[in-house]
Coordinates of C-alpha atoms and ligand atoms in Angstrom, one line a residue:
X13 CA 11.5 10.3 34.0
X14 CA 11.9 8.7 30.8
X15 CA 10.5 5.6 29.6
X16 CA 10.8 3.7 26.8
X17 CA 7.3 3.2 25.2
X18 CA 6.4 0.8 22.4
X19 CA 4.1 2.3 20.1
X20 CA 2.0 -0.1 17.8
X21 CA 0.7 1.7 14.5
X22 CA 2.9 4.7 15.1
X23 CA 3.0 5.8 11.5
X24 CA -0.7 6.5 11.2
X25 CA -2.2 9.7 11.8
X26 CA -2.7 9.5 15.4
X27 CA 0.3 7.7 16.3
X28 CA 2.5 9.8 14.3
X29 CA 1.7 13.0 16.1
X30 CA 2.0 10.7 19.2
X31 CA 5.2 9.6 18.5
X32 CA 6.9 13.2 17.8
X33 CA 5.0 14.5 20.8
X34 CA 6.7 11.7 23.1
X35 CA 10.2 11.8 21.4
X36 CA 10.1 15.9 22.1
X37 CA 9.3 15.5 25.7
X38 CA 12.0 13.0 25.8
X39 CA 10.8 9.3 25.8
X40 CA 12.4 6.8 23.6
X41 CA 10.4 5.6 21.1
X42 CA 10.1 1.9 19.8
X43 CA 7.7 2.3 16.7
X44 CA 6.6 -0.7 15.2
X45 CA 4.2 -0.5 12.3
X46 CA 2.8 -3.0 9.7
X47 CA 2.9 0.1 7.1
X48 CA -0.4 -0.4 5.3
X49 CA -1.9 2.0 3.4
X50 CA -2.0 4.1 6.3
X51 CA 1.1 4.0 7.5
X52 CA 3.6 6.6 6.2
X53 CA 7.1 6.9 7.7
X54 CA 8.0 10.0 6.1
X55 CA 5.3 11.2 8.7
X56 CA 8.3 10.9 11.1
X57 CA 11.2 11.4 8.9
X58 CA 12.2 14.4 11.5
X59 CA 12.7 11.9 13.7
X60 CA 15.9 9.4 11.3
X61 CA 18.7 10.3 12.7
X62 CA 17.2 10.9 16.6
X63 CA 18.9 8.3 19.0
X64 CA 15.1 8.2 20.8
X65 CA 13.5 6.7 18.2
X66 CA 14.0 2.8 16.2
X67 CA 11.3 2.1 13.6
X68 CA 10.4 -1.6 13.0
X69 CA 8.5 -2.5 10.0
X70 CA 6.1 -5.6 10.9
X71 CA 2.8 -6.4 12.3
X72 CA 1.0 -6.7 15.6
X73 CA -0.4 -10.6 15.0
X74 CA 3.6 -11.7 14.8
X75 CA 3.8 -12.6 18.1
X76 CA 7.2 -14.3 17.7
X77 CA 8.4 -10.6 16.5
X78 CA 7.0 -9.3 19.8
X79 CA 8.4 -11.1 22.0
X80 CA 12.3 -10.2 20.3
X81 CA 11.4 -6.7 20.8
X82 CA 9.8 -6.9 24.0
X83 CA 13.5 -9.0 25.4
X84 CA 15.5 -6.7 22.9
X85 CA 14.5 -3.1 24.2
X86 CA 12.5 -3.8 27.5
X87 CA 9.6 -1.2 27.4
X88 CA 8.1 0.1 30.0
X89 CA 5.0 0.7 28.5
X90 CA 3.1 -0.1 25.1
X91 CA 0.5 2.2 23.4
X92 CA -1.5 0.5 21.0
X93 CA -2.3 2.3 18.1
X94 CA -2.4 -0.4 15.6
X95 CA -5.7 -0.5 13.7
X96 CA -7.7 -0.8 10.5
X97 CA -9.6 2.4 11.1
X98 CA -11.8 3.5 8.5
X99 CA -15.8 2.3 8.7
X100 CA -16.5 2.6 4.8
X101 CA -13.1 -0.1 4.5
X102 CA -14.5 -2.2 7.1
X103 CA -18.1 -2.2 5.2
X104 CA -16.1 -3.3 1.7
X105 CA -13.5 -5.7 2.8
X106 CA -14.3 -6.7 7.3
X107 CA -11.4 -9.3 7.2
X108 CA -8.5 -6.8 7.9
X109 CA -10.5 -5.7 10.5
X110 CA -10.4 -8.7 12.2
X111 CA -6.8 -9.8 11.5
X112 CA -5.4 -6.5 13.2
X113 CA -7.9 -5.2 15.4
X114 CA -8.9 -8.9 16.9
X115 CA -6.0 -11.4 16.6
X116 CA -3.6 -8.4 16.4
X117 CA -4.6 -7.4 19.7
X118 CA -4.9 -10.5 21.2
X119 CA -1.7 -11.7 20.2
X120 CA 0.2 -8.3 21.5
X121 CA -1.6 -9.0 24.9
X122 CA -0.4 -12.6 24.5
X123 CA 3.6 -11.5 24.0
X124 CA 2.9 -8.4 26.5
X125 CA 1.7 -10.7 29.5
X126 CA 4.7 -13.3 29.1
X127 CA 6.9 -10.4 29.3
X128 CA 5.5 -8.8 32.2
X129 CA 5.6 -12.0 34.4
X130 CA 9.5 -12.1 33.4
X131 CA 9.5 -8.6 35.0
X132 CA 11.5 -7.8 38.5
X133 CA 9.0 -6.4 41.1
X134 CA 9.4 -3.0 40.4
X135 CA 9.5 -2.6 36.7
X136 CA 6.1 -4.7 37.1
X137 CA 4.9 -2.0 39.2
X138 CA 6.1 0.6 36.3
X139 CA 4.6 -1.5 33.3
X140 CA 1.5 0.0 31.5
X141 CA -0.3 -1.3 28.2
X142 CA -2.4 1.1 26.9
X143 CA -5.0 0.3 24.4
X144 CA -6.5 3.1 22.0
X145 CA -10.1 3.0 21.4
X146 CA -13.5 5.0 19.9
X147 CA -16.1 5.7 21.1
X148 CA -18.0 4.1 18.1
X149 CA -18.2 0.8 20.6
X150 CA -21.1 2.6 21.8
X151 CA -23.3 2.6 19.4
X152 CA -25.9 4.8 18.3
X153 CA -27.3 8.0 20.0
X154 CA -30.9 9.5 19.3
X155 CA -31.1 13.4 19.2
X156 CA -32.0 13.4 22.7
X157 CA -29.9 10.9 24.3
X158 CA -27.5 11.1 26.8
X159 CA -24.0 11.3 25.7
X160 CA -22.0 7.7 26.4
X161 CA -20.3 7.7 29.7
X162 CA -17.6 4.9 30.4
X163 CA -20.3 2.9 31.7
X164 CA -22.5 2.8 28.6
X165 CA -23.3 -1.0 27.2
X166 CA -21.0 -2.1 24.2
X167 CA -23.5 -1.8 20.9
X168 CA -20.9 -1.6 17.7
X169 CA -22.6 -1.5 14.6
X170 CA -20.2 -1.5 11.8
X171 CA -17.2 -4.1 11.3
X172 CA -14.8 -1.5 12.1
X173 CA -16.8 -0.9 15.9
X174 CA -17.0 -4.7 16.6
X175 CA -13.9 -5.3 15.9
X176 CA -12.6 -2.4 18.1
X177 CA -15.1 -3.7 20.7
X178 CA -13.7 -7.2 20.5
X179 CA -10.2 -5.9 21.2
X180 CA -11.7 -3.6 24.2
X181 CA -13.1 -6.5 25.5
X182 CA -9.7 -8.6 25.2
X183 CA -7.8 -5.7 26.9
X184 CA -10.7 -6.2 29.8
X185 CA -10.4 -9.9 29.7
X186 CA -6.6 -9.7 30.3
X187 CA -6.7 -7.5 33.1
X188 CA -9.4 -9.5 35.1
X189 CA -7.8 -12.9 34.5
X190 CA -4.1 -12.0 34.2
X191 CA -3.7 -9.0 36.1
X192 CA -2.0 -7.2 33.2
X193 CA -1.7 -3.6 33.9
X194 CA -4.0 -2.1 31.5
X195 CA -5.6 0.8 30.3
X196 CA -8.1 1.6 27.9
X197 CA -9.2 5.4 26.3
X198 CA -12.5 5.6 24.2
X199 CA -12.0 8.7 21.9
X200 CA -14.2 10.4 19.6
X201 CA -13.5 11.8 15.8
X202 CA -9.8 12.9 15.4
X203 CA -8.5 15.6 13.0
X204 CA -5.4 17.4 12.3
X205 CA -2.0 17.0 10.8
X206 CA -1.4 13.6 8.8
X207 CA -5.0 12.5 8.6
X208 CA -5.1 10.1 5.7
X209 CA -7.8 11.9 3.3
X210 CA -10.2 9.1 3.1
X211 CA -11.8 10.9 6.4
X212 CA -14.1 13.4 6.5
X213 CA -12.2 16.2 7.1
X214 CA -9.1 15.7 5.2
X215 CA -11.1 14.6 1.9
X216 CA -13.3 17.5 1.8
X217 CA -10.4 20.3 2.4
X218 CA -8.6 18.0 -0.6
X219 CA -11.4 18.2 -3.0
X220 CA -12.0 21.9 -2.4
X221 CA -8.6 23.3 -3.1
X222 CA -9.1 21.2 -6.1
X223 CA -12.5 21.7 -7.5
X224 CA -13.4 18.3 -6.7
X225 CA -17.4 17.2 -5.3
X226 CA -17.8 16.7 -1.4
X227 CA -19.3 14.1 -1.1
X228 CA -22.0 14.4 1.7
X229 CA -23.5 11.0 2.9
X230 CA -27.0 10.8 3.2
X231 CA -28.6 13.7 4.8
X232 CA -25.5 15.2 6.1
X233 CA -27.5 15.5 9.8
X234 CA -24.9 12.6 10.8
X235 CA -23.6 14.4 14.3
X236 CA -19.8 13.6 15.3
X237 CA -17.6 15.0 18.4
X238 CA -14.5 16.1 17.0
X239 CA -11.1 16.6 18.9
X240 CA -7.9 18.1 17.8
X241 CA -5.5 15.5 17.5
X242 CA -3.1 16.7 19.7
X243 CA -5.4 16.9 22.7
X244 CA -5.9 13.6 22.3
X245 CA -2.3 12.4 22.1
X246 CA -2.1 14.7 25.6
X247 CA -4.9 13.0 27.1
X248 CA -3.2 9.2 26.2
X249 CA 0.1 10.5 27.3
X250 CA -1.9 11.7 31.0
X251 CA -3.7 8.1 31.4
X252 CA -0.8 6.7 30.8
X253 CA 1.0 8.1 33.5
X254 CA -2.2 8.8 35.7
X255 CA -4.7 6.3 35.0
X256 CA -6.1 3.7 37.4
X257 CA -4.8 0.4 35.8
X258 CA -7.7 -1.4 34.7
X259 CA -10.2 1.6 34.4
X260 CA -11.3 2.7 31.0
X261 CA -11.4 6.6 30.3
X262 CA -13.7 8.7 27.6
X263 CA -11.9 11.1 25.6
X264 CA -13.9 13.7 22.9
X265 CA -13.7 17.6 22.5
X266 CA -17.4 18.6 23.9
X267 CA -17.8 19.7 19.8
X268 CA -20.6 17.4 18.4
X269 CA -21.4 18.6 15.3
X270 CA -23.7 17.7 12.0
X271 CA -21.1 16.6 9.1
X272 CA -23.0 19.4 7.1
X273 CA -22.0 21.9 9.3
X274 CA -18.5 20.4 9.4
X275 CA -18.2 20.5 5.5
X276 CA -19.5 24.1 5.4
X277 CA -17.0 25.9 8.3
X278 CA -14.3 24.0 5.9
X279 CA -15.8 25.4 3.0
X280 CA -15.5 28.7 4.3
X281 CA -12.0 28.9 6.0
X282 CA -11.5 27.8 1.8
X283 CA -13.3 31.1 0.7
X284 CA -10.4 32.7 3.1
X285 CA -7.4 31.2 2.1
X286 CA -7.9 30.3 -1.4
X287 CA -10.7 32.8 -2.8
X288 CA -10.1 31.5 -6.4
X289 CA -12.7 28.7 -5.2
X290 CA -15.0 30.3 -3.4
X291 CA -17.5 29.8 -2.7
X292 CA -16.8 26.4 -2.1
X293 CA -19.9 25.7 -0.9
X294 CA -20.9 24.9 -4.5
X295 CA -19.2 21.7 -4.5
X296 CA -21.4 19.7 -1.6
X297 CA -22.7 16.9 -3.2
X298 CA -25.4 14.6 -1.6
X299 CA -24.4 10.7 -1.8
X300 CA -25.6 7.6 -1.4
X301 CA -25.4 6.8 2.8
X302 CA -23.1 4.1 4.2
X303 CA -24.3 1.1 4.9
X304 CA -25.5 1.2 9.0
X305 CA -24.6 4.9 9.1
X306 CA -24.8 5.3 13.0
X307 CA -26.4 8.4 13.6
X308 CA -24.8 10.3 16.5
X309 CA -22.0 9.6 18.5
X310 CA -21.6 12.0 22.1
X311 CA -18.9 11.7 24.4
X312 CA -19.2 12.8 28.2
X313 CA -15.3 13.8 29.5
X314 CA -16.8 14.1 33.0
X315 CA -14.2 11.4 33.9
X316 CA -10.8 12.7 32.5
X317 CA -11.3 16.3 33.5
X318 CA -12.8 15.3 36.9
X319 CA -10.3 12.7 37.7
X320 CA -6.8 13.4 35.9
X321 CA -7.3 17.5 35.4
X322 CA -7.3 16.8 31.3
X323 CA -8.9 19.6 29.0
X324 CA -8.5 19.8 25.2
X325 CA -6.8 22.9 24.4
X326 CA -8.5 23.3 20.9
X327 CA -11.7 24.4 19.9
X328 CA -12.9 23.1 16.9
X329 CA -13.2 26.4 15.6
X330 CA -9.3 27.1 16.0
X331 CA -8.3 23.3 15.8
X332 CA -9.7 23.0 12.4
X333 CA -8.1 26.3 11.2
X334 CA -4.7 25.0 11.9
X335 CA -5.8 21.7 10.2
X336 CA -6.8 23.5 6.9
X337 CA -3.3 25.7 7.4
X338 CA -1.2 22.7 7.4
X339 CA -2.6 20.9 4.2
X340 CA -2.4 23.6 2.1
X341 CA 1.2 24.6 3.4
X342 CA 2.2 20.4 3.2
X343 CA 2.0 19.7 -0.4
X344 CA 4.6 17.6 -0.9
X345 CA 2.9 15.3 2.0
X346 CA -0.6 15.2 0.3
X347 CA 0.9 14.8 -3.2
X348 CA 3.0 11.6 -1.6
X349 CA -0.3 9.9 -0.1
X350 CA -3.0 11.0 -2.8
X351 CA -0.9 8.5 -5.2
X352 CA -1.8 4.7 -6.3
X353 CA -3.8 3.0 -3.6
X354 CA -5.2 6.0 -2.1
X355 CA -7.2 6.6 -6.1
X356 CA -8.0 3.1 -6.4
X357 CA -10.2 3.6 -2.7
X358 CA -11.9 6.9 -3.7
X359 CA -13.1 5.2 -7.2
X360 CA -14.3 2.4 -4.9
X361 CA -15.6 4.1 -2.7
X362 CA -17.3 7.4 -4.5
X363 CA -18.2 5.8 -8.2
X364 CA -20.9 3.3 -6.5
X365 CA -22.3 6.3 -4.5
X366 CA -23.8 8.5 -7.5
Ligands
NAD403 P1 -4.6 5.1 10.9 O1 -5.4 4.2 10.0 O2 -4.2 6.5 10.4 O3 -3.2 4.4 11.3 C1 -3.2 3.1 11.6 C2 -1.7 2.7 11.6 O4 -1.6 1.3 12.1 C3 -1.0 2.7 10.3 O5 0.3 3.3 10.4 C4 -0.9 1.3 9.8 O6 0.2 1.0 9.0 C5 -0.8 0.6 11.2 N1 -1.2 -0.8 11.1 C6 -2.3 -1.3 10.6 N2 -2.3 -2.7 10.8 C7 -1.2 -3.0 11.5 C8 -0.7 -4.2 12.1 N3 -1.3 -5.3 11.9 N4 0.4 -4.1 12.8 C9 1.1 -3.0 13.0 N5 0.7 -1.8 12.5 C10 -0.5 -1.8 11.7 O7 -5.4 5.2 12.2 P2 -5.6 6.4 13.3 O8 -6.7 7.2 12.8 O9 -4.2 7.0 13.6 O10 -6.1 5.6 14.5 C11 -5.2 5.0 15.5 C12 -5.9 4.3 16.6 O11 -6.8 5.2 17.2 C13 -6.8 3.2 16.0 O12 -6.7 2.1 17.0 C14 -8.2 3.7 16.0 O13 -9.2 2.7 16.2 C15 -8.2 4.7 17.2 N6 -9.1 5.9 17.1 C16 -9.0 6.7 15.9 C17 -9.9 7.8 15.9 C18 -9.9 8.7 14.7 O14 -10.7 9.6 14.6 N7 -9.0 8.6 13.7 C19 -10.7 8.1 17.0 C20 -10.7 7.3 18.1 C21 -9.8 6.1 18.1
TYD404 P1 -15.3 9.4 8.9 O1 -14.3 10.5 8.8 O2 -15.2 8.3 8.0 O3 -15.3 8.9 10.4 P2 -16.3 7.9 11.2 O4 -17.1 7.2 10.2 O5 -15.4 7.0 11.9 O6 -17.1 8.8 12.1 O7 -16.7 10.0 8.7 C1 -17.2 11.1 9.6 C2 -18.6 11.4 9.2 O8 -18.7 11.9 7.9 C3 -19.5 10.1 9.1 O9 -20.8 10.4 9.6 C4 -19.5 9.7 7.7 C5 -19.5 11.1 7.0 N1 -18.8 11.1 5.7 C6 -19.4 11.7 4.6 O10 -20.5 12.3 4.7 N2 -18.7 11.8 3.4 C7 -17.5 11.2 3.2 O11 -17.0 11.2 2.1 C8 -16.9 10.5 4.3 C9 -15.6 9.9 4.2 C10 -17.6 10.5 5.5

């Protein structure tokens, strides 16, 4: 059946392959999206002239905005996207962090729960607010440690994790007291089309097509679970449909990985594709470490696959071939969001490292 879904943050990388995923299997779309930095409509400009999809440009903590579009175009459900994402941002300047990700959230539950008591019996029984989360609320794993299940104790560590942990725990908080029909999904490291290249993988398959260092924090022995994007907008688009309200579900892609090794399966799909830089390998660069670097990060899926039947279709080995395919064949795309703000963060960011 379809729905009408309000997606926060849907111009982002993850909610932008969301949102073209949902409008092709024929939801409508309400997108609405503060456009930061990360935000970039033209990810969706297949979708302009699509009757299933309305853009709105504006932020999360406006709740009087919400609550227009919640009486204007009466969803049926709301995936929340809307974040600050990036840990080394959160390190240099937290407060964004806490405007979207805390009060953001807060105030979206706010408008969302005053809506949903307005509800008849049976679209209450329909309504679903799903909150999208990381698994970096976790914490920290040693080498040997069991990888976090849904019951793992909250430990964030950087800005960016506590304030995706405060806005887990406000989704939580809503559910117990109100009885708002939540549901929450704790993924692990995405990648694929429309990354924003100040993560790992898009930044390092930038700088090797163009001769550029990569940059390698620390050791590189950091280990990260990476899933193809699109098996995570699959796994969302199953809780939202299947989940027990009020249950949380882990997500990841059962590929935990050092970021050296990472860097250097990039480095040689590179060598493929475009031989004039090979080997790219040459260009690793050790860095200075982030601040709080947590260490590893595991994810165990028992839950999703057990429960709802979810399996990621990629493997990292073909997920992050069809990753390097589509920025060299998107140009045009990188050329648009490698412009003005995006060099002001990597002299920030890199030119203090050394
Ligand atoms: P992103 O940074 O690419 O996109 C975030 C989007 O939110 C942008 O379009 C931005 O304009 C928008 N936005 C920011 N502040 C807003 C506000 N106040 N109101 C409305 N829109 C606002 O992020 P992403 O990588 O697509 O991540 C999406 C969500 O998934 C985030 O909540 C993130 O915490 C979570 N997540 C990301 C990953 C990952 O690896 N990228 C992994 C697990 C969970
Ligand atoms: P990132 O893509 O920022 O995701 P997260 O910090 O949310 O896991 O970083 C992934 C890993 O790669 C992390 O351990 C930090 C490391 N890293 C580098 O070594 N160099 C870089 O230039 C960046 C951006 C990240």
């Amino acid at each position: 059946m379809s729905r009408t879904i309000l997606v926060t943050g849907g111009a982002g990388f993850i909610g932008s392959n969301f949102v073209l995923q949902r409008v092709a299997a024929g939801d409508r779309i309400l997108n609405l999206d503060k456009l930061t930095y990360a935000g970039n409509p033209g990810n969706l400009a297949a979708l302009k002239d699509n009757p299933g999809y309305v853009f709105v440009h504006g932020g999360i903590e406006d709740e009087a905005l919400l609550t227009r579009l919640f009486a204007q175009h009466k969803p049926d459900a709301v995936v929340n996207f809307a974040a600050e994402s990036h840990v080394d941002r959160s390190i240099v300047s937290p407060e964004e962090f806490i405007t979207t990700n805390v009060v953001g959230t807060f105030r979206l539950l706010h408008a969302a729960l005053a809506y949903y008591r307005g509800l008849d019996a049976a679209a209450q029984a329909r309504f679903r607010i799903h909150h999208v989360s990381t698994d970096e609320v976790y914490g920290s794993l040693g080498p040997d440690d069991a990888a976090f299940t849904e019951s793992k104790a909250y430990e964030p560590n950087s800005p960016y994790s506590a304030s995706k942990a405060s806005s887990d725990h406000l989704v939580r908080a809503y559910q117990h007291t109100y009885g708002m029909p939540t549901l929450t999904t704790n993924c692990s490291n995405n990648y694929g089309p429309y990354q924003f290249p100040e993560k790992l993988i898009p930044l390092v398959i930038l700088n090797a097509l163009n001769g550029r260092p990569l940059p390698i924090y620390g050791d590189g022995m950091n280990v990260r679970d990476w899933l193809y994007v699109g098996d995570h907008c699959d796994a969302i688009a199953l809780v939202l449909e299947k989940g027990v309200v009020g249950e949380t579900y882990n997500i990841g892609g059962d590929s935990e990985m050092a970021n050296l090794d990472v860097v250097r399966t990039i480095c040689s799909i590179m060598d493929e594709l475009h031989p004039a830089g090979a080997p790219h390998t040459q260009l690793i660069t050790y860095v200075k470490d982030r601040p709080g670097h947590d260490r590893r990060y595991a994810v165990d899926t028992a839950r999703i696959k057990r429960e709802l039947g979810w399996r990621p279709r990629e493997s990292f080995a073909s997920g992050i071939r069809r990753t390097v395919e589509w920025y060299l064949g998107n140009p045009a795309w990188v050329a648009e969001v490698t412009s003005g703000e995006y060099r002001k963060w990597i002299s920030t960011n890199y030119e203090t490292r050394g």
